[in-house]
mmCIF file of C-alpha atoms in Angstrom:
data_model
loop_
_atom_site.group_PDB
_atom_site.id
_atom_site.type_symbol
_atom_site.label_atom_id
_atom_site.label_comp_id
_atom_site.label_asym_id
_atom_site.label_seq_id
_atom_site.Cartn_x
_atom_site.Cartn_y
_atom_site.Cartn_z
ATOM 1 C CA MET A 263 113.717 120.044 79.141
ATOM 2 C CA ASN A 264 111.712 117.438 77.371
ATOM 3 C CA SER A 265 112.502 113.816 76.781
ATOM 4 C CA PHE A 266 112.981 114.222 73.046
ATOM 5 C CA ASP A 267 115.519 116.076 70.961
ATOM 6 C CA SER A 268 113.521 118.957 69.544
ATOM 7 C CA SER A 269 115.298 122.314 69.534
ATOM 8 C CA PRO A 270 113.129 125.222 70.638
ATOM 9 C CA THR A 271 114.549 128.537 69.610
ATOM 10 C CA LEU A 272 115.592 131.255 72.013
ATOM 11 C CA THR A 273 112.699 133.379 70.747
ATOM 12 C CA ALA A 274 110.248 130.595 71.537
ATOM 13 C CA TRP A 275 111.573 130.319 75.039
ATOM 14 C CA ARG A 276 111.281 134.040 75.607
ATOM 15 C CA ALA A 277 107.694 133.841 74.413
ATOM 16 C CA LEU A 278 107.090 130.978 76.803
ATOM 17 C CA LEU A 279 108.492 132.975 79.692
ATOM 18 C CA ALA A 280 106.188 135.851 78.774
ATOM 19 C CA VAL A 281 103.216 133.495 78.866
ATOM 20 C CA ALA A 282 104.448 132.163 82.197
ATOM 21 C CA VAL A 283 104.438 135.687 83.633
ATOM 22 C CA VAL A 284 100.776 136.007 82.700
ATOM 23 C CA PHE A 285 100.052 132.605 84.203
ATOM 24 C CA VAL A 286 101.710 133.524 87.501
ATOM 25 C CA MET A 287 99.778 136.785 87.647
ATOM 26 C CA LEU A 288 96.515 134.948 87.122
ATOM 27 C CA ALA A 289 97.418 132.285 89.659
ATOM 28 C CA THR A 290 98.356 134.776 92.347
ATOM 29 C CA THR A 291 95.133 136.725 91.868
ATOM 30 C CA GLY A 292 93.004 133.632 92.213
ATOM 31 C CA TRP A 293 91.786 133.456 88.601
ATOM 32 C CA THR A 294 93.035 129.936 87.943
ATOM 33 C CA ALA A 295 91.535 126.751 89.281
ATOM 34 C CA VAL A 296 93.652 124.547 91.497
ATOM 35 C CA ARG A 297 94.149 121.161 89.898
ATOM 36 C CA GLN A 298 93.334 118.384 92.352
ATOM 37 C CA GLN A 299 93.347 114.642 92.086
ATOM 38 C CA ARG A 300 89.845 113.331 91.496
ATOM 39 C CA SER A 301 88.264 111.471 94.408
ATOM 40 C CA ASP A 302 87.238 108.612 92.111
ATOM 41 C CA GLU A 303 90.799 107.764 91.081
ATOM 42 C CA PRO A 304 91.867 104.225 92.118
ATOM 43 C CA ARG A 305 94.480 105.308 94.640
ATOM 44 C CA GLU A 306 92.178 107.875 96.255
ATOM 45 C CA ILE A 307 89.542 105.170 96.717
ATOM 46 C CA ALA A 308 92.180 102.856 98.188
ATOM 47 C CA LEU A 309 93.404 105.535 100.595
ATOM 48 C CA THR A 310 89.861 106.193 101.822
ATOM 49 C CA SER A 311 89.385 102.488 102.478
ATOM 50 C CA TRP A 312 92.769 102.209 104.225
ATOM 51 C CA ALA A 313 91.895 105.098 106.555
ATOM 52 C CA ARG A 314 88.903 103.097 107.827
ATOM 53 C CA GLY A 315 90.732 99.770 107.941
ATOM 54 C CA ARG A 316 91.935 97.759 110.928
ATOM 55 C CA ILE A 317 94.121 94.743 111.560
ATOM 56 C CA ALA A 318 94.303 92.642 114.708
ATOM 57 C CA GLY A 319 91.894 95.108 116.290
ATOM 58 C CA HIS A 320 94.134 98.118 115.650
ATOM 59 C CA ALA A 321 93.695 101.039 113.243
ATOM 60 C CA LEU A 322 96.051 101.202 110.280
ATOM 61 C CA PRO A 323 98.744 103.904 110.397
ATOM 62 C CA ASP A 324 98.458 107.234 108.622
ATOM 63 C CA VAL A 325 100.049 106.891 105.177
ATOM 64 C CA GLY A 326 101.772 110.224 105.791
ATOM 65 C CA SER A 327 103.690 108.830 108.774
ATOM 66 C CA PRO A 328 107.496 108.943 108.602
ATOM 67 C CA PRO A 329 109.042 105.856 106.986
ATOM 68 C CA TYR A 330 110.594 104.675 110.267
ATOM 69 C CA ARG A 331 107.155 104.567 111.908
ATOM 70 C CA LEU A 332 105.686 102.645 108.994
ATOM 71 C CA ALA A 333 108.645 100.253 109.120
ATOM 72 C CA HIS A 334 107.970 99.696 112.835
ATOM 73 C CA PHE A 335 104.280 99.038 112.137
ATOM 74 C CA PHE A 336 105.035 96.348 109.565
ATOM 75 C CA ALA A 337 107.666 94.821 111.865
ATOM 76 C CA THR A 338 104.913 94.158 114.432
ATOM 77 C CA LEU A 339 102.897 92.103 111.931
ATOM 78 C CA THR A 340 103.274 88.475 110.997
ATOM 79 C CA ALA A 341 104.201 87.604 107.413
ATOM 80 C CA ARG A 342 100.621 86.466 106.846
ATOM 81 C CA GLN A 343 99.221 89.751 108.153
ATOM 82 C CA GLN A 344 101.598 91.742 105.950
ATOM 83 C CA THR A 345 100.553 89.804 102.861
ATOM 84 C CA ALA A 346 96.887 90.173 103.763
ATOM 85 C CA LEU A 347 97.263 93.963 103.901
ATOM 86 C CA ALA A 348 99.144 94.015 100.591
ATOM 87 C CA ASP A 349 96.428 91.940 98.922
ATOM 88 C CA ARG A 350 93.599 94.036 100.358
ATOM 89 C CA TYR A 351 95.204 97.463 99.835
ATOM 90 C CA PRO A 352 97.774 96.978 97.054
ATOM 91 C CA LEU A 353 97.697 100.599 95.863
ATOM 92 C CA VAL A 354 98.482 101.735 99.390
ATOM 93 C CA VAL A 355 101.041 99.181 100.583
ATOM 94 C CA GLY A 356 102.872 99.229 97.247
ATOM 95 C CA ASN A 357 103.598 102.934 97.661
ATOM 96 C CA LEU A 358 104.421 103.119 101.377
ATOM 97 C CA ASN A 359 107.971 104.253 102.033
ATOM 98 C CA GLY A 360 108.995 102.172 105.041
ATOM 99 C CA ALA A 361 107.094 99.034 104.076
ATOM 100 C CA PRO A 362 109.321 95.982 103.382
ATOM 101 C CA ILE A 363 110.675 96.133 99.839
ATOM 102 C CA THR A 364 109.588 92.628 98.838
ATOM 103 C CA LEU A 365 106.109 93.318 100.219
ATOM 104 C CA ARG A 366 105.906 96.437 98.032
ATOM 105 C CA TYR A 367 106.891 94.384 95.000
ATOM 106 C CA HIS A 368 104.114 91.909 95.814
ATOM 107 C CA ALA A 369 101.533 94.644 96.390
ATOM 108 C CA ASN A 370 102.365 96.358 93.130
ATOM 109 C CA ARG A 371 102.007 93.112 91.202
ATOM 110 C CA GLN A 372 98.512 92.816 92.640
ATOM 111 C CA ALA A 373 97.742 96.442 91.763
ATOM 112 C CA LEU A 374 99.075 95.960 88.234
ATOM 113 C CA LYS A 375 96.862 92.902 87.704
ATOM 114 C CA GLN A 376 93.822 94.906 88.793
ATOM 115 C CA ALA A 377 94.787 97.849 86.595
ATOM 116 C CA ARG A 378 95.370 95.583 83.606
ATOM 117 C CA ALA A 379 91.930 93.992 84.055
ATOM 118 C CA ALA A 380 90.311 97.428 84.270
ATOM 119 C CA GLU A 381 91.949 98.550 81.029
ATOM 120 C CA GLU A 382 90.919 95.328 79.285
ATOM 121 C CA GLN A 383 87.320 96.178 80.131
ATOM 122 C CA ARG A 384 87.736 99.753 78.888
ATOM 123 C CA MET A 385 89.170 98.477 75.596
ATOM 124 C CA HIS A 386 85.731 97.043 74.773
ATOM 125 C CA ASP A 387 83.599 99.815 76.279
ATOM 126 C CA THR A 388 81.495 101.184 73.400
ATOM 127 C CA ARG A 389 80.793 104.331 75.388
ATOM 128 C CA LEU A 390 84.408 105.371 74.826
ATOM 129 C CA SER A 391 85.646 106.962 71.628
ATOM 130 C CA PRO A 392 87.991 104.950 69.378
ATOM 131 C CA GLY A 393 90.812 107.068 70.758
ATOM 132 C CA GLY A 394 89.769 106.261 74.307
ATOM 133 C CA ARG A 395 89.714 102.536 73.587
ATOM 134 C CA HIS A 396 93.107 102.754 71.904
ATOM 135 C CA GLY A 397 94.451 104.542 74.987
ATOM 136 C CA ALA A 398 93.112 101.720 77.132
ATOM 137 C CA LEU A 399 94.914 99.229 74.889
ATOM 138 C CA ARG A 400 98.227 101.075 75.292
ATOM 139 C CA ARG A 401 97.877 101.185 79.073
ATOM 140 C CA MET A 402 96.908 97.522 79.218
ATOM 141 C CA GLU A 403 100.008 96.612 77.219
ATOM 142 C CA ARG A 404 102.191 98.726 79.508
ATOM 143 C CA PHE A 405 100.781 97.024 82.609
ATOM 144 C CA ARG A 406 101.267 93.608 81.048
ATOM 145 C CA SER A 407 104.905 94.462 80.365
ATOM 146 C CA MET A 408 105.405 95.629 83.950
ATOM 147 C CA LEU A 409 104.038 92.298 85.197
ATOM 148 C CA ALA A 410 106.931 90.326 83.695
ATOM 149 C CA LYS A 411 108.413 88.004 86.327
ATOM 150 C CA ASP A 412 111.837 89.598 86.333
ATOM 151 C CA ARG A 413 110.578 93.117 87.072
ATOM 152 C CA HIS A 414 110.564 94.717 90.527
ATOM 153 C CA ILE A 415 108.075 97.577 90.744
ATOM 154 C CA LEU A 416 108.708 99.729 93.801
ATOM 155 C CA ALA A 417 105.857 102.179 93.221
ATOM 156 C CA PHE A 418 102.751 102.145 91.045
ATOM 157 C CA ASP A 419 99.742 104.422 90.727
ATOM 158 C CA PRO A 420 97.534 104.212 87.607
ATOM 159 C CA SER A 421 95.633 107.390 88.462
ATOM 160 C CA GLY A 422 95.702 110.020 85.726
ATOM 161 C CA LYS A 423 98.799 109.597 83.576
ATOM 162 C CA GLY A 424 100.296 107.482 86.316
ATOM 163 C CA HIS A 425 103.428 107.135 88.428
ATOM 164 C CA ALA A 426 105.865 104.254 88.830
ATOM 165 C CA ALA A 427 109.324 103.302 90.044
ATOM 166 C CA GLU A 428 111.332 100.191 89.173
ATOM 167 C CA VAL A 429 114.379 98.642 90.842
ATOM 168 C CA PHE A 430 117.365 96.951 89.200
ATOM 169 C CA GLY A 431 119.492 94.964 91.634
ATOM 170 C CA ASP A 432 118.928 93.945 95.246
ATOM 171 C CA LEU A 433 117.764 97.054 97.073
ATOM 172 C CA ASP A 434 117.819 95.362 100.486
ATOM 173 C CA ARG A 435 121.465 94.307 100.192
ATOM 174 C CA ALA A 436 122.916 97.179 98.163
ATOM 175 C CA SER A 437 125.704 99.277 99.631
ATOM 176 C CA ARG A 438 125.304 101.796 96.800
ATOM 177 C CA VAL A 439 121.937 102.965 95.461
ATOM 178 C CA SER A 440 121.510 105.223 92.440
ATOM 179 C CA VAL A 441 118.246 107.013 91.683
ATOM 180 C CA VAL A 442 117.517 108.172 88.127
ATOM 181 C CA VAL A 443 115.237 111.231 88.149
ATOM 182 C CA PRO A 444 113.868 111.895 84.621
ATOM 183 C CA GLY A 445 112.458 115.078 83.084
ATOM 184 C CA VAL A 446 109.271 116.206 81.374
ATOM 185 C CA ASP A 447 106.699 113.934 79.762
ATOM 186 C CA THR A 448 107.367 111.229 82.327
ATOM 187 C CA ASN A 449 104.372 108.965 82.895
ATOM 188 C CA LEU A 450 103.361 105.312 82.687
ATOM 189 C CA LEU A 451 103.259 105.284 78.900
ATOM 190 C CA THR A 452 106.735 106.822 78.591
ATOM 191 C CA LEU A 453 108.258 104.737 81.387
ATOM 192 C CA GLU A 454 110.062 102.655 78.769
ATOM 193 C CA ARG A 455 110.550 102.701 74.998
ATOM 194 C CA SER A 456 111.481 100.078 72.433
ATOM 195 C CA GLY A 457 112.972 102.758 70.157
ATOM 196 C CA ARG A 458 115.495 105.180 71.692
ATOM 197 C CA LYS A 459 115.502 102.927 74.740
ATOM 198 C CA TYR A 460 117.992 104.937 76.756
ATOM 199 C CA SER A 461 115.947 108.147 76.634
ATOM 200 C CA ALA A 462 113.245 106.627 78.888
ATOM 201 C CA PRO A 463 113.517 106.128 82.674
ATOM 202 C CA VAL A 464 113.688 102.321 82.606
ATOM 203 C CA GLY A 465 116.304 102.298 79.848
ATOM 204 C CA MET A 466 118.349 104.940 81.652
ATOM 205 C CA ALA A 467 118.339 102.903 84.863
ATOM 206 C CA GLN A 468 119.132 99.623 83.094
ATOM 207 C CA SER A 469 122.053 101.241 81.321
ATOM 208 C CA LEU A 470 123.413 102.778 84.515
ATOM 209 C CA TYR A 471 123.046 99.506 86.439
ATOM 210 C CA ALA A 472 124.998 97.603 83.785
ATOM 211 C CA ALA A 473 127.695 100.299 83.715
ATOM 212 C CA GLU A 474 128.035 100.291 87.511
ATOM 213 C CA ARG A 475 128.397 96.512 87.610
ATOM 214 C CA ALA A 476 131.059 96.712 84.915
ATOM 215 C CA ALA A 477 132.885 99.508 86.744
ATOM 216 C CA ARG A 478 133.041 97.638 90.059
ATOM 217 C CA PRO A 479 131.753 94.064 89.868
ATOM 218 C CA GLY A 480 132.322 93.503 93.591
ATOM 219 C CA THR A 481 130.145 96.408 94.718
ATOM 220 C CA ARG A 482 126.560 95.622 95.658
ATOM 221 C CA THR A 483 124.595 98.160 93.653
ATOM 222 C CA ALA A 484 120.960 98.896 92.922
ATOM 223 C CA VAL A 485 119.460 101.477 90.577
ATOM 224 C CA ILE A 486 115.953 102.935 90.782
ATOM 225 C CA ALA A 487 114.136 104.272 87.716
ATOM 226 C CA TRP A 488 112.116 106.874 89.585
ATOM 227 C CA ALA A 489 109.123 108.053 87.548
ATOM 228 C CA ASP A 490 107.072 108.592 90.694
ATOM 229 C CA TYR A 491 106.218 112.273 90.354
ATOM 230 C CA THR A 492 104.001 114.438 88.169
ATOM 231 C CA SER A 493 106.251 116.010 85.546
ATOM 232 C CA PRO A 494 105.462 118.847 83.141
ATOM 233 C CA ALA A 495 103.761 117.837 79.905
ATOM 234 C CA GLY A 496 106.082 119.061 77.158
ATOM 235 C CA ILE A 497 107.643 122.498 77.000
ATOM 236 C CA GLY A 498 104.717 124.382 78.479
ATOM 237 C CA VAL A 499 104.225 126.804 81.319
ATOM 238 C CA ASP A 500 104.799 124.128 83.955
ATOM 239 C CA ALA A 501 108.269 123.470 82.526
ATOM 240 C CA ALA A 502 109.267 127.080 83.236
ATOM 241 C CA LEU A 503 107.946 127.052 86.794
ATOM 242 C CA GLY A 504 108.942 125.195 89.935
ATOM 243 C CA ARG A 505 105.543 124.053 91.194
ATOM 244 C CA LEU A 506 105.807 120.452 90.003
ATOM 245 C CA ALA A 507 109.467 120.292 91.051
ATOM 246 C CA ARG A 508 108.507 121.298 94.588
ATOM 247 C CA ALA A 509 105.820 118.634 94.790
ATOM 248 C CA GLY A 510 108.193 116.058 93.293
ATOM 249 C CA ALA A 511 110.952 117.009 95.745
ATOM 250 C CA VAL A 512 108.748 116.000 98.663
ATOM 251 C CA ARG A 513 108.205 112.597 97.056
ATOM 252 C CA LEU A 514 111.901 112.148 96.255
ATOM 253 C CA ASN A 515 112.973 112.914 99.809
ATOM 254 C CA ALA A 516 110.356 110.479 101.125
ATOM 255 C CA LEU A 517 111.739 107.778 98.832
ATOM 256 C CA VAL A 518 115.306 108.285 100.067
ATOM 257 C CA ASP A 519 114.140 108.431 103.687
ATOM 258 C CA GLY A 520 112.431 105.076 103.258
ATOM 259 C CA LEU A 521 115.285 103.164 101.598
ATOM 260 C CA PRO A 522 116.377 100.128 103.612
ATOM 261 C CA GLY A 523 119.742 99.692 105.269
ATOM 262 C CA THR A 524 122.587 102.195 105.337
ATOM 263 C CA SER A 525 123.444 102.367 101.632
ATOM 264 C CA ARG A 526 124.979 105.500 100.205
ATOM 265 C CA VAL A 527 122.760 107.161 97.623
ATOM 266 C CA SER A 528 123.530 109.071 94.421
ATOM 267 C CA LEU A 529 120.978 111.016 92.379
ATOM 268 C CA PHE A 530 121.218 111.258 88.588
ATOM 269 C CA CYS A 531 118.874 113.990 87.458
ATOM 270 C CA HIS A 532 118.097 114.640 83.800
ATOM 271 C CA SER A 533 116.580 117.823 82.369
ATOM 272 C CA TYR A 534 113.586 118.991 84.458
ATOM 273 C CA GLY A 535 114.552 116.256 86.904
ATOM 274 C CA SER A 536 117.547 118.421 87.803
ATOM 275 C CA VAL A 537 115.162 121.219 88.763
ATOM 276 C CA LEU A 538 113.454 118.780 91.121
ATOM 277 C CA CYS A 539 116.777 117.621 92.562
ATOM 278 C CA GLY A 540 117.816 121.217 93.130
ATOM 279 C CA VAL A 541 114.656 121.908 95.102
ATOM 280 C CA ALA A 542 115.033 118.670 97.064
ATOM 281 C CA ALA A 543 118.719 119.165 97.866
ATOM 282 C CA HIS A 544 118.492 121.010 101.187
ATOM 283 C CA ASP A 545 116.224 118.362 102.741
ATOM 284 C CA LEU A 546 118.027 115.288 101.442
ATOM 285 C CA PRO A 547 119.193 112.803 104.085
ATOM 286 C CA SER A 548 122.938 112.731 104.746
ATOM 287 C CA ARG A 549 123.194 109.306 103.077
ATOM 288 C CA VAL A 550 122.925 111.140 99.718
ATOM 289 C CA THR A 551 126.567 111.662 98.790
ATOM 290 C CA ASP A 552 126.250 112.898 95.202
ATOM 291 C CA ILE A 553 123.840 114.803 92.961
ATOM 292 C CA ALA A 554 124.675 114.648 89.248
ATOM 293 C CA VAL A 555 122.687 116.673 86.712
ATOM 294 C CA ALA A 556 122.679 116.288 82.928
ATOM 295 C CA GLY A 557 121.127 118.579 80.338
ATOM 296 C CA SER A 558 119.922 120.852 83.111
ATOM 297 C CA PRO A 559 117.837 124.019 82.621
ATOM 298 C CA GLY A 560 118.938 125.082 86.118
ATOM 299 C CA MET A 561 118.541 123.978 89.733
ATOM 300 C CA ARG A 562 116.622 127.068 90.907
ATOM 301 C CA VAL A 563 119.705 128.632 92.499
ATOM 302 C CA GLN A 564 122.537 130.818 91.246
ATOM 303 C CA ARG A 565 125.360 128.893 92.881
ATOM 304 C CA ALA A 566 125.807 125.308 94.023
ATOM 305 C CA GLU A 567 126.445 126.387 97.604
ATOM 306 C CA GLN A 568 122.888 127.761 97.733
ATOM 307 C CA LEU A 569 121.581 124.209 97.469
ATOM 308 C CA HIS A 570 122.615 123.814 101.120
ATOM 309 C CA THR A 571 123.544 120.179 100.784
ATOM 310 C CA GLY A 572 126.493 118.129 101.940
ATOM 311 C CA ALA A 573 126.327 116.086 98.745
ATOM 312 C CA ARG A 574 128.822 116.668 95.961
ATOM 313 C CA VAL A 575 127.180 118.421 92.996
ATOM 314 C CA TRP A 576 128.175 117.291 89.493
ATOM 315 C CA ALA A 577 127.017 118.634 86.138
ATOM 316 C CA THR A 578 127.429 117.707 82.499
ATOM 317 C CA ARG A 579 126.091 118.786 79.112
ATOM 318 C CA ASP A 580 127.036 117.716 75.638
ATOM 319 C CA GLN A 581 127.793 120.288 72.965
ATOM 320 C CA ASP A 582 124.756 119.304 70.851
ATOM 321 C CA ASP A 583 122.177 119.660 73.625
ATOM 322 C CA TRP A 584 119.605 122.316 72.741
ATOM 323 C CA ILE A 585 119.060 123.031 76.440
ATOM 324 C CA GLN A 586 122.062 125.370 76.310
ATOM 325 C CA ASP A 587 119.891 127.836 74.346
ATOM 326 C CA VAL A 588 117.370 128.143 77.186
ATOM 327 C CA PRO A 589 117.667 131.468 79.041
ATOM 328 C CA TYR A 590 119.340 130.680 82.371
ATOM 329 C CA LEU A 591 117.516 133.142 84.562
ATOM 330 C CA ALA A 592 114.999 133.335 87.388
ATOM 331 C CA VAL A 593 112.497 136.184 87.571
ATOM 332 C CA GLY A 594 109.538 136.089 89.924
ATOM 333 C CA GLY A 595 109.599 132.314 90.155
ATOM 334 C CA ILE A 596 109.887 131.886 86.382
ATOM 335 C CA GLY A 597 112.979 130.133 85.064
ATOM 336 C CA HIS A 598 115.354 127.897 86.984
ATOM 337 C CA GLY A 599 118.430 129.977 87.690
ATOM 338 C CA ALA A 600 122.048 129.705 86.635
ATOM 339 C CA ASP A 601 123.586 127.165 84.268
ATOM 340 C CA PRO A 602 125.049 124.290 86.338
ATOM 341 C CA VAL A 603 127.933 123.757 83.882
ATOM 342 C CA ASP A 604 128.984 127.406 84.152
ATOM 343 C CA PRO A 605 132.239 127.438 86.171
ATOM 344 C CA GLU A 606 130.837 130.209 88.358
ATOM 345 C CA PHE A 607 128.005 127.935 89.476
ATOM 346 C CA GLY A 608 130.503 125.800 91.361
ATOM 347 C CA ALA A 609 129.526 122.265 90.337
ATOM 348 C CA ARG A 610 132.041 119.597 89.385
ATOM 349 C CA VAL A 611 131.762 119.646 85.588
ATOM 350 C CA MET A 612 132.159 116.253 83.901
ATOM 351 C CA SER A 613 132.754 115.244 80.310
ATOM 352 C CA ALA A 614 129.788 114.112 78.210
ATOM 353 C CA ARG A 615 131.883 113.027 75.235
ATOM 354 C CA GLY A 616 129.955 110.661 72.992
ATOM 355 C CA ALA A 617 126.516 111.789 74.103
ATOM 356 C CA ILE A 618 124.364 113.184 71.292
ATOM 357 C CA GLY A 619 121.468 115.559 71.841
ATOM 358 C CA HIS A 620 119.374 116.163 74.900
ATOM 359 C CA SER A 621 118.532 112.517 75.596
ATOM 360 C CA GLY A 622 121.833 110.759 74.928
ATOM 361 C CA TYR A 623 123.504 110.871 78.328
ATOM 362 C CA PHE A 624 122.734 107.271 79.318
ATOM 363 C CA GLU A 625 123.722 105.712 75.993
ATOM 364 C CA PRO A 626 126.256 102.883 76.428
ATOM 365 C CA GLY A 627 129.750 103.904 75.361
ATOM 366 C CA THR A 628 129.398 107.578 76.310
ATOM 367 C CA GLU A 629 131.670 109.274 78.820
ATOM 368 C CA SER A 630 128.604 110.701 80.528
ATOM 369 C CA LEU A 631 127.401 107.180 81.359
ATOM 370 C CA SER A 632 130.822 105.963 82.483
ATOM 371 C CA ASN A 633 131.105 109.056 84.693
ATOM 372 C CA PHE A 634 127.682 108.407 86.217
ATOM 373 C CA ALA A 635 128.692 104.813 86.927
ATOM 374 C CA ALA A 636 131.951 105.905 88.561
ATOM 375 C CA ILE A 637 130.054 108.282 90.832
ATOM 376 C CA GLY A 638 127.426 105.660 91.592
ATOM 377 C CA VAL A 639 129.992 103.160 92.874
ATOM 378 C CA GLY A 640 132.241 105.741 94.536
ATOM 379 C CA ALA A 641 135.129 105.459 92.045
ATOM 380 C CA TYR A 642 135.609 109.220 91.867
ATOM 381 C CA GLY A 643 139.129 108.984 90.496
ATOM 382 C CA SER A 644 137.701 107.440 87.327
ATOM 383 C CA VAL A 645 135.485 110.429 86.516
ATOM 384 C CA SER A 646 136.533 112.324 83.377
ATOM 385 C CA CYS A 647 136.374 116.075 83.925
ATOM 386 C CA ALA A 648 135.083 118.338 81.161
ATOM 387 C CA SER A 649 138.152 120.550 81.381
ATOM 388 C CA GLY A 650 140.556 117.666 80.999
ATOM 389 C CA ASP A 651 142.684 118.958 83.883
ATOM 390 C CA GLY A 652 141.062 117.007 86.701
ATOM 391 C CA ALA A 653 139.403 120.059 88.215
ATOM 392 C CA CYS A 654 136.224 118.141 89.009
ATOM 393 C CA HIS A 655 138.219 115.904 91.418
ATOM 394 C CA SER A 656 139.198 118.846 93.616
ATOM 395 C CA GLY A 657 138.615 118.287 97.319
ATOM 396 C CA ILE A 658 137.826 114.575 97.060
ATOM 397 C CA SER A 659 140.411 113.030 99.351
ATOM 398 C CA GLY A 660 139.747 109.476 98.292
ATOM 399 C CA GLU A 661 137.195 106.999 97.128
ATOM 400 C CA ARG A 662 134.432 106.073 99.549
ATOM 401 C CA ASP A 663 134.335 102.509 100.815
ATOM 402 C CA THR A 664 131.879 100.115 99.236
#
């Protein structure tokens, strides 16, 4: 379930599940502390300020309001008022589902500039250890990269290990939107990589966007690299449980709810991201037409029909992926259920020919990537089934319009 190609043994996973049982017992008896976001984190400070703020004599809306209400609020403001709010509360406006997309991009640029300046100060803070100053340097470099003129940051929060989301394409005009949901060890520092580019969220999304444009040049597409949730850190207890997937599912559904226009949406969920997508499935808006999982440890159900979604469910796994050695079970909340590529699960099983290892599904030239692109643009007849007999096309009467 991690973002690298290590191969934990079956024995190690059984040991992990045993540890998880102990963890759950402690948690349910109140012996473990609840981890909360610190009140001195940048976004928490910004939210407190926003709650007391006003514009044109009126209180600002609750950030937990539904996206359509937030969209209505911003529609009542002038362009100057919108920009003023984004400049004053960038960490709030930049993360509001329902706020105008271009305004969110602007707000997040402002937030990134502030975060970069803060890390530059920390780099020279002698009160920090050498490791702490080096960490500040790495974050500063990441923020500087994200500030490049051609980048469109849809979400940004530097608190803790950080969250972010980036858009490729024109989200306002797209008729087809794809959302890449990555797995464990997803944070600001792993948002992108220079080596093994296509194993990181940004590289995955860039690769999928290019493949979709090649598959159907006339289709208006956009792809979101969605690293806007707290993922498990490595193959630890959190990776065997659903707590972080449940919290992430709320955020994913809010993202989809707040997307502009009437675009159809496809989710491409890798590793632990597929756990999150499984939890989110029953609450997804009807505009989500497809959920595709790759290298999945399970979707926290035994059969696809238990996801209670109208979206088509697709699954793929290459023969070299170590995830196949993970016990596909669910006991007392531990483990994530049945194997999505098992025929009895009921997903549409696609070919992953060409993919190598757990993180190779978005590599250019692989059948997994070309299949994702076909799904993303609605060209279902172009999907290569794992069985080679076209079984994964069953029940699809025709390609959706673009």
